[in-house]
Short mmCIF file of C-alpha atoms and ligand atoms in Angstrom, two decimals:
data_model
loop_
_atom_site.label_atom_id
_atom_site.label_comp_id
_atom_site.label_asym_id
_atom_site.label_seq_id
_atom_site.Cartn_x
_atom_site.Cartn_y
_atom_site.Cartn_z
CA UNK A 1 85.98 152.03 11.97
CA UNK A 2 85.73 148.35 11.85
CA UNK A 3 82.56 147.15 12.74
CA UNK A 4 82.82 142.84 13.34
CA UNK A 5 80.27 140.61 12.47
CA UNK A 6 78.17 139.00 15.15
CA UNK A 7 79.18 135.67 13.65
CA UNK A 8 80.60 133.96 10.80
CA UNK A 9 78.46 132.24 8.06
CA UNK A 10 78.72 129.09 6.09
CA UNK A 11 79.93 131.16 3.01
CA UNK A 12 82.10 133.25 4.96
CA UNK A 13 83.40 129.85 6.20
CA UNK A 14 83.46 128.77 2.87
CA UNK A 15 85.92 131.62 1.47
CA UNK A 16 88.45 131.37 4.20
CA UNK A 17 88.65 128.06 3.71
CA UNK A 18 89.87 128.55 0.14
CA UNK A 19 92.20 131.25 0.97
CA UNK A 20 95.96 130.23 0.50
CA UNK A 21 99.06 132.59 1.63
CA UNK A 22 102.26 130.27 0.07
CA UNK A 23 104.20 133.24 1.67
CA UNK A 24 102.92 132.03 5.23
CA UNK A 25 101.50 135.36 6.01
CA UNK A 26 97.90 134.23 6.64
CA UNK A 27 97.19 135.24 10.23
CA UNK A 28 94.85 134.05 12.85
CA UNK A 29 93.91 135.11 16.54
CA UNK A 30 91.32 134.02 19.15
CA UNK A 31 91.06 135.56 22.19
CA UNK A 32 88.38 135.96 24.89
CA UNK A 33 88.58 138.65 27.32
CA UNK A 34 85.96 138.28 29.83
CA UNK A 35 82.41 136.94 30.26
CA UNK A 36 80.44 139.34 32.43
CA UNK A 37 78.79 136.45 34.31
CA UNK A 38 81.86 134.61 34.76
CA UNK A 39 83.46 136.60 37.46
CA UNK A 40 85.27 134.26 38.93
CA UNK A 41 87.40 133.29 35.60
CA UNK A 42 88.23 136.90 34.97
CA UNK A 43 92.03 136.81 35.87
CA UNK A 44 92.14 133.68 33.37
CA UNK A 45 90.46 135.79 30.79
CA UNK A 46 92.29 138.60 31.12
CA UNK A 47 95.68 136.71 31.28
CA UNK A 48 94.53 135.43 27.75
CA UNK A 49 94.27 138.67 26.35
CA UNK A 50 97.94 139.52 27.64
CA UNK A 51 98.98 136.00 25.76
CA UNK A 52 97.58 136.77 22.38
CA UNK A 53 99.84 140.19 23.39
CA UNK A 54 103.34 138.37 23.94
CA UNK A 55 102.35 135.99 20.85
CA UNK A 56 101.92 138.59 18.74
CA UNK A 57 105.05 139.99 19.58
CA UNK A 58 107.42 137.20 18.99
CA UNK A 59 105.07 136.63 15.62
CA UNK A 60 106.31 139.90 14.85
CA UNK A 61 109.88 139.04 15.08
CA UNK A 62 109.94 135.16 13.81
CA UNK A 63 106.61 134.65 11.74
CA UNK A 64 106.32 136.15 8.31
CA UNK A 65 103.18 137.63 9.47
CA UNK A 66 103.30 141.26 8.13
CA UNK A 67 104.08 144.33 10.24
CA UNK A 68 100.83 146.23 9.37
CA UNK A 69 98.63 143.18 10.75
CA UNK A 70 100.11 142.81 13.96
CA UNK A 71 100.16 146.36 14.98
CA UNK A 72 96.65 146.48 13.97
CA UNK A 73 95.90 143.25 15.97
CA UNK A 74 97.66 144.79 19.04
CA UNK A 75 95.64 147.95 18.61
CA UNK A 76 92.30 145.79 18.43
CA UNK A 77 93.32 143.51 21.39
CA UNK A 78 94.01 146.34 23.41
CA UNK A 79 91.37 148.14 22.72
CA UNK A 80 89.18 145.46 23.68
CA UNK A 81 86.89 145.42 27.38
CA UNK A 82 84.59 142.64 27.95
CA UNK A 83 83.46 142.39 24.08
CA UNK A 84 80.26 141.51 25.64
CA UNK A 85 81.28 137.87 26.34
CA UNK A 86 82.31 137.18 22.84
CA UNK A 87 85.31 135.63 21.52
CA UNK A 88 87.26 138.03 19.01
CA UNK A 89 88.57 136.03 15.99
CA UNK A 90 90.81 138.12 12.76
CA UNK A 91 92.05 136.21 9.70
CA UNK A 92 93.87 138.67 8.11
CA UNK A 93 96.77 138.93 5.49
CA UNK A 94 97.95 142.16 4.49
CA UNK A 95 99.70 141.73 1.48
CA UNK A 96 96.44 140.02 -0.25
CA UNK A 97 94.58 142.57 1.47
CA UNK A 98 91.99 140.57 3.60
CA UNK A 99 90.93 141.98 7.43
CA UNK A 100 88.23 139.67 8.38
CA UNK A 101 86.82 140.48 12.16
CA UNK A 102 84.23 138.31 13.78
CA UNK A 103 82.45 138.02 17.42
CA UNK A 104 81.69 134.76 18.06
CA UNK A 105 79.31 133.03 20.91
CA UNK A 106 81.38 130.56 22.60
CA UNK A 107 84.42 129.68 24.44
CA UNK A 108 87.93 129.24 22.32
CA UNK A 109 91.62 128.79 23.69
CA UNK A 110 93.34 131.98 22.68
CA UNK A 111 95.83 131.50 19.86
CA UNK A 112 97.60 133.74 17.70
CA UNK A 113 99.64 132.51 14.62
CA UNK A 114 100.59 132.47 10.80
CA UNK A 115 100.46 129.78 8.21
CA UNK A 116 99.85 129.15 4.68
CA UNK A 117 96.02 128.85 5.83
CA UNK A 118 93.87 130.40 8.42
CA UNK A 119 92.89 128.28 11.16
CA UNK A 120 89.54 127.79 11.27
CA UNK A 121 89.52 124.46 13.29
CA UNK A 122 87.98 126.08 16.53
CA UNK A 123 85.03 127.70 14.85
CA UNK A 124 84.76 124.23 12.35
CA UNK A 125 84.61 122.56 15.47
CA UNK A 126 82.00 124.55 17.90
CA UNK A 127 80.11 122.70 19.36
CA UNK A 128 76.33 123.01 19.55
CA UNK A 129 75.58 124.82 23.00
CA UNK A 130 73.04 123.16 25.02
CA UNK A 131 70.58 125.84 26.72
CA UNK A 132 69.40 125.21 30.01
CA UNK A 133 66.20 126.26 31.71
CA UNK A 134 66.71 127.01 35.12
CA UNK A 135 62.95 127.50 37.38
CA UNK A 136 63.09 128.21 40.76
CA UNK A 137 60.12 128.10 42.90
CA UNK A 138 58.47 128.71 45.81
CA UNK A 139 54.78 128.53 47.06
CA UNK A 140 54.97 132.26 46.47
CA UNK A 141 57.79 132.80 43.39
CA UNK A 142 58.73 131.64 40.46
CA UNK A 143 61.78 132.64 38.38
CA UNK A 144 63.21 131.73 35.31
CA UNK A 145 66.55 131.91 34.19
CA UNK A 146 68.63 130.93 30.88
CA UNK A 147 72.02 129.19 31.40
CA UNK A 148 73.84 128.94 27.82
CA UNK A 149 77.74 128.93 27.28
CA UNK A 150 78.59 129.41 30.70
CA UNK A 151 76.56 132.72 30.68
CA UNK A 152 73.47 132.77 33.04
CA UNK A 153 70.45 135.69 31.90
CA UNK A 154 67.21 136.19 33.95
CA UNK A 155 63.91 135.95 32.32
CA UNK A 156 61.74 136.40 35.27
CA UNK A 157 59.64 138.97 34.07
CA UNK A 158 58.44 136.64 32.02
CA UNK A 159 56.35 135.07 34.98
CA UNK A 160 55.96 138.31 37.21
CA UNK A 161 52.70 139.72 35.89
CA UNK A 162 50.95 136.37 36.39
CA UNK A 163 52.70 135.91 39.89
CA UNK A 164 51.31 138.64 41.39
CA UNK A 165 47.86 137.66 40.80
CA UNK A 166 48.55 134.29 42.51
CA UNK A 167 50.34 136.19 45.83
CA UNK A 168 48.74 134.61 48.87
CA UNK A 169 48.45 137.44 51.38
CA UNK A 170 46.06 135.81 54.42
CA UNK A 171 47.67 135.70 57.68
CA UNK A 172 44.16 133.57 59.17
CA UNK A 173 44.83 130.10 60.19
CA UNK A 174 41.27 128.94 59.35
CA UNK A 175 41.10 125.74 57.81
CA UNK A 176 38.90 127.49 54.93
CA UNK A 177 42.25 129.48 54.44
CA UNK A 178 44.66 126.73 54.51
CA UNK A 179 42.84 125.14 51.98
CA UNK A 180 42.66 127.74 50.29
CA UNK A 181 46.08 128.28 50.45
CA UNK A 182 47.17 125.01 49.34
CA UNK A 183 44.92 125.20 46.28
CA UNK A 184 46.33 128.49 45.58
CA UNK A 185 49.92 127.25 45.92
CA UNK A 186 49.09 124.10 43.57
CA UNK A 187 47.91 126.47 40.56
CA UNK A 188 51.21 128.43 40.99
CA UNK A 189 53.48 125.43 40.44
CA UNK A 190 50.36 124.31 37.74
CA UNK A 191 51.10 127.64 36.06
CA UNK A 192 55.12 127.50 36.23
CA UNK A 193 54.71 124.09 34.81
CA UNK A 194 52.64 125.20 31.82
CA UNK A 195 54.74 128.12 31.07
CA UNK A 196 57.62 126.00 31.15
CA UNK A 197 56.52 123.37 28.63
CA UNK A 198 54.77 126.20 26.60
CA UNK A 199 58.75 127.69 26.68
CA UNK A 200 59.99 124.29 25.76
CA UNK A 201 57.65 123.70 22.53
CA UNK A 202 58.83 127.26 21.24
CA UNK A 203 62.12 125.93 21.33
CA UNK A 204 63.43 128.19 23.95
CA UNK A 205 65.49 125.75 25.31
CA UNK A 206 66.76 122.55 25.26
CA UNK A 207 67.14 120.90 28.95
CA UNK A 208 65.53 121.70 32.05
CA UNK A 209 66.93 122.78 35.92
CA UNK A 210 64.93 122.74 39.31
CA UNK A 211 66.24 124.92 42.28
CA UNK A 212 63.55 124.90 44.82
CA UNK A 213 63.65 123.80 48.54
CA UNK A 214 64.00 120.12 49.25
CA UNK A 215 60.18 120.78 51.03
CA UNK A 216 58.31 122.03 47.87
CA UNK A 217 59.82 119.51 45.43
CA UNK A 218 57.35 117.04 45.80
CA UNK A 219 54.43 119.85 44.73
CA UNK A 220 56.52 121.36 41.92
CA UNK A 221 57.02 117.81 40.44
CA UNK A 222 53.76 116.57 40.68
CA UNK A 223 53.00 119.29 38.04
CA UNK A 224 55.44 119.21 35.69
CA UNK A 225 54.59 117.36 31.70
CA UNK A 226 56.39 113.77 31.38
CA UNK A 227 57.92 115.81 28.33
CA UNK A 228 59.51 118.60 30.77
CA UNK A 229 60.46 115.09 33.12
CA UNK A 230 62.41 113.94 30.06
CA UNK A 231 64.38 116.78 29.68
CA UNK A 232 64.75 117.31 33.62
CA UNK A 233 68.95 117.27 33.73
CA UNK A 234 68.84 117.80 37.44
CA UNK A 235 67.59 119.53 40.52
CA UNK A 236 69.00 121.74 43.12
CA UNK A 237 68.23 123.16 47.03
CA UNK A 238 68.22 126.96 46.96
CA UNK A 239 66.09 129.46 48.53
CA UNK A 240 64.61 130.55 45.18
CA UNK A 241 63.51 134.52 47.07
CA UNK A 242 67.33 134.66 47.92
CA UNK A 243 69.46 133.29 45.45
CA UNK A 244 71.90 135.74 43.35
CA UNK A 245 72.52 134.61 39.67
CA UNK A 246 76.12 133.69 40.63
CA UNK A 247 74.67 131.43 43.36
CA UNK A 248 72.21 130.12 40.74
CA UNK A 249 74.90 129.41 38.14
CA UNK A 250 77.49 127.83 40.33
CA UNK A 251 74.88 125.25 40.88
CA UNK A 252 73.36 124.35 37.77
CA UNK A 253 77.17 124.78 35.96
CA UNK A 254 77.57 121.86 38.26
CA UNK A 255 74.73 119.96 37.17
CA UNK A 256 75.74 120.52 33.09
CA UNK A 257 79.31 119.70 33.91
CA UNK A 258 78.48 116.32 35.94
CA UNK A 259 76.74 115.23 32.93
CA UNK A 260 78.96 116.48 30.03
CA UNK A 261 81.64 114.31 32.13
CA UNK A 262 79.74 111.02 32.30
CA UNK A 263 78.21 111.42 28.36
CA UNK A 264 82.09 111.97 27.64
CA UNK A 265 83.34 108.78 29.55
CA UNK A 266 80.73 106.78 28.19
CA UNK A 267 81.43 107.91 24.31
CA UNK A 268 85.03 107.21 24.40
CA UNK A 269 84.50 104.25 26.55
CA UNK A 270 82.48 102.67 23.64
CA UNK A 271 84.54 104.49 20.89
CA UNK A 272 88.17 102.54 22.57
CA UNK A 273 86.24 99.20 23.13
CA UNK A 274 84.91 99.60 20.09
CA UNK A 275 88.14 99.90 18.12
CA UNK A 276 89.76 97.29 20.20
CA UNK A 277 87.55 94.61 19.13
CA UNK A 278 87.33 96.07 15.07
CA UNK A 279 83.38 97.46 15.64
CA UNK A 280 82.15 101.12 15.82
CA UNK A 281 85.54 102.98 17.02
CA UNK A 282 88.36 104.01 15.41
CA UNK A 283 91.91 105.54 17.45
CA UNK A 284 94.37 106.95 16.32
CA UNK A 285 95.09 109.62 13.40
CA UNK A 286 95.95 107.15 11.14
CA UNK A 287 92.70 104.89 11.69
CA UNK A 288 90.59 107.85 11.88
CA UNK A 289 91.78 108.68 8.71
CA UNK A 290 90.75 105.72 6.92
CA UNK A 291 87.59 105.96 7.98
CA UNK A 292 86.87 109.65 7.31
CA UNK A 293 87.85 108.67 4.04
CA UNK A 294 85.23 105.65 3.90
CA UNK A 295 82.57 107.79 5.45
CA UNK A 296 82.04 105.71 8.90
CA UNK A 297 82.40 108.05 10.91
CA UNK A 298 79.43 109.62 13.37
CA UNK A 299 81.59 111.63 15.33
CA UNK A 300 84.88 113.01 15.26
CA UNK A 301 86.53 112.93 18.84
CA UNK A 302 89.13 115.98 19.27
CA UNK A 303 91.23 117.32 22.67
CA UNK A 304 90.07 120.54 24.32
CA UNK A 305 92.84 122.17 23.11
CA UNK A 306 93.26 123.19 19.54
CA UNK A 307 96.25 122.04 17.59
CA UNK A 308 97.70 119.92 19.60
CA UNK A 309 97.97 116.72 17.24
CA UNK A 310 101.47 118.12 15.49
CA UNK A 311 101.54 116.36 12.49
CA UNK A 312 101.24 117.24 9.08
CA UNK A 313 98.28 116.19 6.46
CA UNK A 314 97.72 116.86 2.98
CA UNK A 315 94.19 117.69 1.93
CA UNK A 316 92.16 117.60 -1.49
CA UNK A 317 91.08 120.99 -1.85
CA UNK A 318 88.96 119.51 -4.61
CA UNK A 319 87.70 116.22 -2.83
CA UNK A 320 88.26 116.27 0.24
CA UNK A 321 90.67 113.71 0.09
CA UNK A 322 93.11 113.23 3.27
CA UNK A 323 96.47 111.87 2.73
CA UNK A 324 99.28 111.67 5.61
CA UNK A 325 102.15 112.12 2.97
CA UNK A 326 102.96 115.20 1.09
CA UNK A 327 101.68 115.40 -1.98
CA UNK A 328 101.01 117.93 -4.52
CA UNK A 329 98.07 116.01 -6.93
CA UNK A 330 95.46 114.46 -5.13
CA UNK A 331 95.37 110.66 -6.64
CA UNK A 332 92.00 110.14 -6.29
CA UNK A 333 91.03 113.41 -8.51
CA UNK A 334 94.06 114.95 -9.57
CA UNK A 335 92.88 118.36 -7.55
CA UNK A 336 95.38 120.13 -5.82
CA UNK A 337 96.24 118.94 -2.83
CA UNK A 338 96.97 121.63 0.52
CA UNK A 339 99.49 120.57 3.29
CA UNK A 340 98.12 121.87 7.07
CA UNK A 341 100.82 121.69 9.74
CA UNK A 342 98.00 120.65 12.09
CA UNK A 343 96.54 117.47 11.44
CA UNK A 344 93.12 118.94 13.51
CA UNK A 345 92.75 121.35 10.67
CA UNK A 346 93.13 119.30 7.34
CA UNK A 347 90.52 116.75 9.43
CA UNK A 348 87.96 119.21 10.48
CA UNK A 349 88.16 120.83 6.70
CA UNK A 350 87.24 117.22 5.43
CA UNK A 351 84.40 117.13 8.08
CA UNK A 352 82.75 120.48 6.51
CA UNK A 353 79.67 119.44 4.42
CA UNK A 354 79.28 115.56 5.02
CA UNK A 355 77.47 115.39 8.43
CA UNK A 356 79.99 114.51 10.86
CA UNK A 357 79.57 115.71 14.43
CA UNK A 358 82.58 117.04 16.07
CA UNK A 359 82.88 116.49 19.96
CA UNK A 360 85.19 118.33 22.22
CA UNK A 361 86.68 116.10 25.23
CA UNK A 362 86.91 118.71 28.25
CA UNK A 363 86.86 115.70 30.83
CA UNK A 364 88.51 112.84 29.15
CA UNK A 365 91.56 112.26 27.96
CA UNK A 366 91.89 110.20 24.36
CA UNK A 367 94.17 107.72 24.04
CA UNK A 368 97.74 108.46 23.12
CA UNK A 369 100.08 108.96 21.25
CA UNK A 370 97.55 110.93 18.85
CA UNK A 371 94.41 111.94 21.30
CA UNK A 372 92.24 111.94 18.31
CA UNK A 373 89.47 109.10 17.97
CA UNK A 374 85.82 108.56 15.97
CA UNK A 375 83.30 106.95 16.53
CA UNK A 376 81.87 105.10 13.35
CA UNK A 377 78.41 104.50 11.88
CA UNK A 378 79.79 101.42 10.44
CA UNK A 379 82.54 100.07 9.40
CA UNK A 380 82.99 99.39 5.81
CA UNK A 381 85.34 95.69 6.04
CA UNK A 382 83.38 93.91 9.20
CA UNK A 383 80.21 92.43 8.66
CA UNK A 384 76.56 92.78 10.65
CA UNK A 385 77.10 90.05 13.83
CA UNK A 386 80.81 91.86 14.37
CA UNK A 387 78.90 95.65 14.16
CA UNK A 388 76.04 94.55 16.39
CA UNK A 389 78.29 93.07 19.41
CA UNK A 390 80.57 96.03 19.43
ZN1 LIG B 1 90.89 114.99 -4.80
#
C-alpha cells in the first residue's frame, strides 16, 4: 500500500526538479475530486476526475508514458472519494523506477501528461492561502469559524465554555435589568473581541470577517482592537443563531473574492502602465524574460490555467539561466541547458530560490499574445526620476 505524503517539501521539490526522462516518459497528474464543503462545485470536481480518466487513456495510446504507470494511475484515480479535500498529484516514470504520490492543500486544474520533465509549475506556483476569521455575534452568541482555500471549519467551541457564563436569562423589564443587560451584552462582544485579537497574535489567522445583524454592529465594533480594524476585510448581515456553514461561506467567499478581484485589477493595472511607459512592469514572455534574468522582478504574473503559454524555453539547469532558443550549453556557465515545452515551467523553475512571488490572475486577463507579465523591483537601464513616476 501506498501511503502519500501530506505535502511535498523543498527537497522533495528539489529532486523532481532534477529528474530528466530524454525518453519522454516522465509523467504527471493533478486532479481534485471533491471538497467536502464545496457542495455546490461537486459535479465540476467530479467531472475532473473523469478528465484525468479520458487523458490518461489517449496518453496510453499516443504518449510514451509507460503502460505500468497509467494503469496504476487509473487504479489510484478511481479509487479515489473525496481525498479529504486534497489535490492528488503522481510524478512517476516507470522505467527509472520513481512513484512519487503527494496530497496537497489547495486548488489545481487537473492535468495529466508526459514530458522529458515533470511538471511541477502548479505546486512552484501555489499561492500563499490567506485564512480568514469569520465571528458572528449576537448579544447572546458568538461563533467562530475558519475560512481557508475555499474550505470553511467551525471553531466555536472555542468560545462556548465562556458563553455560557455570559447567557442573559432575565425576562424582568426593570430598568436595574436592562442595564444590566446592556452591560452584560457589552462584556460579551468585549470578550469576542479579546479572543479574537488574542487568536490573531498566535497567528491563527490572517484577515478578519463580521456576520452579525446590521442592529448589533455598532456594539460589536466599538470593541474590536484598531489591529483587528486593520485586518477587518469585510462585514456581513446574518442571523449568527441561524446561519448553516454553507450560508456562512457563500458570504464571506464573496467578501475574499471581491477583494482578490480589485487587488488583481489594480496589480496588473500598474504592472501594463508600468511597462508602457519603461518603469516597474514588464509584458510579455520575452520582456519578462529579460528581467528575470536581471533580477527586477517582484512578482511573476501567470494565467489561472497552467500551461497555457505554448512556447518552448531552454533553462540552465546549472544557473538558472533562461534562453528562448534551443540550446544545449548554457553561455553564461557552460551548464547544461534543459528545453521545457511550456514556457510557465522553465520560468517558474528559474523563480525557485531567488524570492520572487508568483501571482495567479483568476479575475484578470493579461495582456496578449503571451498572458504572462511581472512586475519589477526596478529596472536595471532607467534611472531614479523614470522609476519613481511609474
Ligand atoms: Zn548556466
Amino acid at each position: 500500500m501506498t501511503v502519500a505524503n501530506a505535502k511535498v517539501s523543498p527537497e522533495e521539490l528539489k529532486e523532481l526538479s532534477e529528474f530528466w526522462a530524454e525518453e519522454g516518459d516522465a509523467l504527471t497528474i493533478y486532479v481534485q475530486v471533491a471538497t467536502p464543503s464545496e457542495l455546490s462545485h461537486r459535479e465540476e470536481r467530479i467531472s475532473a476526475k473523469e478528465k484525468i480518466q479520458q487523458a490518461m487513456g489517449s496518453l496510453k495510446g499516443k504518449s510514451a508514458a509507460d503502460r505500468a504507470d497509467v494503469q496504476r494511475v487509473l487504479e489510484t484515480i478511481g479509487a479515489m472519494k473525496g481525498n479529504g479535500g486534497l489535490a492528488k498529484v503522481i510524478f512517476a516514470c516507470h522505467r527509472k523506477g520513481v512513484w512519487r504520490e503527494f496530497d496537497v492543500a489547495g486548488a489545481f486544474a487537473p492535468r495529466a501528461e508526459a514530458g522529458t520533465a515533470f511538471a511541477l509549475g502548479p505546486l512552484l506556483a501555489q499561492e500563499q492561502t490567506k485564512r480568514y476569521c469569520i465571528a458572528l455575534a449576537d448579544r447572546n452568541r458568538a461563533r467562530l469559524l475558519l475560512l481557508e482555500a475555499g474550505a470553511i471549519t467551525e471553531h466555536s467551541q472555542l468560545l462556548d465554555e465562556e458563553k455560557e457564563k455570559i447567557r442573559t436569562t432575565g425576562t424582568s423589564k426593570s430598568v436595574h435589568l436592562e442595564r444590566q443587560k446592556e452591560e452584560e451584552a457589552r462584556r460579551h462582544f468585549q470578550f469576542l473581541a479579546e479572543h479574537l485579537l488574542h487568536f490573531y497574535e498566535h497567528k491563527d489567522y490572517d484577515c478578519l470577517m463580521i456576520g452579525c445583524r446590521d442592529e448589533t454592529w455598532r456594539e460589536i465594533e466599538a470593541e474590536l482592537h484598531p489591529e483587528l480594524k486593520r485586518i477587518l476585510v469585510g462585514r456581513f448581515v446574518v442571523d449568527p443563531g441561524l446561519a448553516t456553514a454553507e450560508e456562512i461561506q457563500e458570504k464571506a467567499q464573496a467578501i475574499v473574492d471581491g477583494g482578490d478581484r480589485k487587488e488583481e485589477e489594480r496589480l496588473v493595472e500598474r504592472v501594463v502602465g508600468g511597462a508602457a511607459s519603461k518603469g516597474l512592469g514588464a509584458v510579455g514572455l520575452k520582456d519578462v524574460m529579460e528581467s528575470l534574468e536581471k533580477g527586477e522582478v517582484r512578482t511573476l504574473l501567470l494565467p489561472a490555467q497552467n500551461g497555457q503559454l505554448e512556447q518552448s524555453v531552454s533553462l540552465c539547469e546549472h544557473c538558472g539561466h533562461l534562453e528562448a532558443q534551443e540550446l544545449t550549453k548554457c553561455s553564461l556557465c557552460n551548464g547544461r541547458m534543459r528545453r521545457f515545452a511550456h514556457a510557465e515551467e522553465a520560468l517558474l523553475r528559474h523563480a525557485v530560490g531567488r524570492s520572487i512571488e508568483i501571482r495567479r490572475m483568476h479575475w484578470t486577463k493579461l495582456p496578449a499574445p503571451d498572458g504572462i507579465a511581472a512586475w519589477l523591483r526596478f529596472r536595471a537601464e532607467v534611472n531614479t526620476p523614470q522609476a519613481l513616476a511609474s
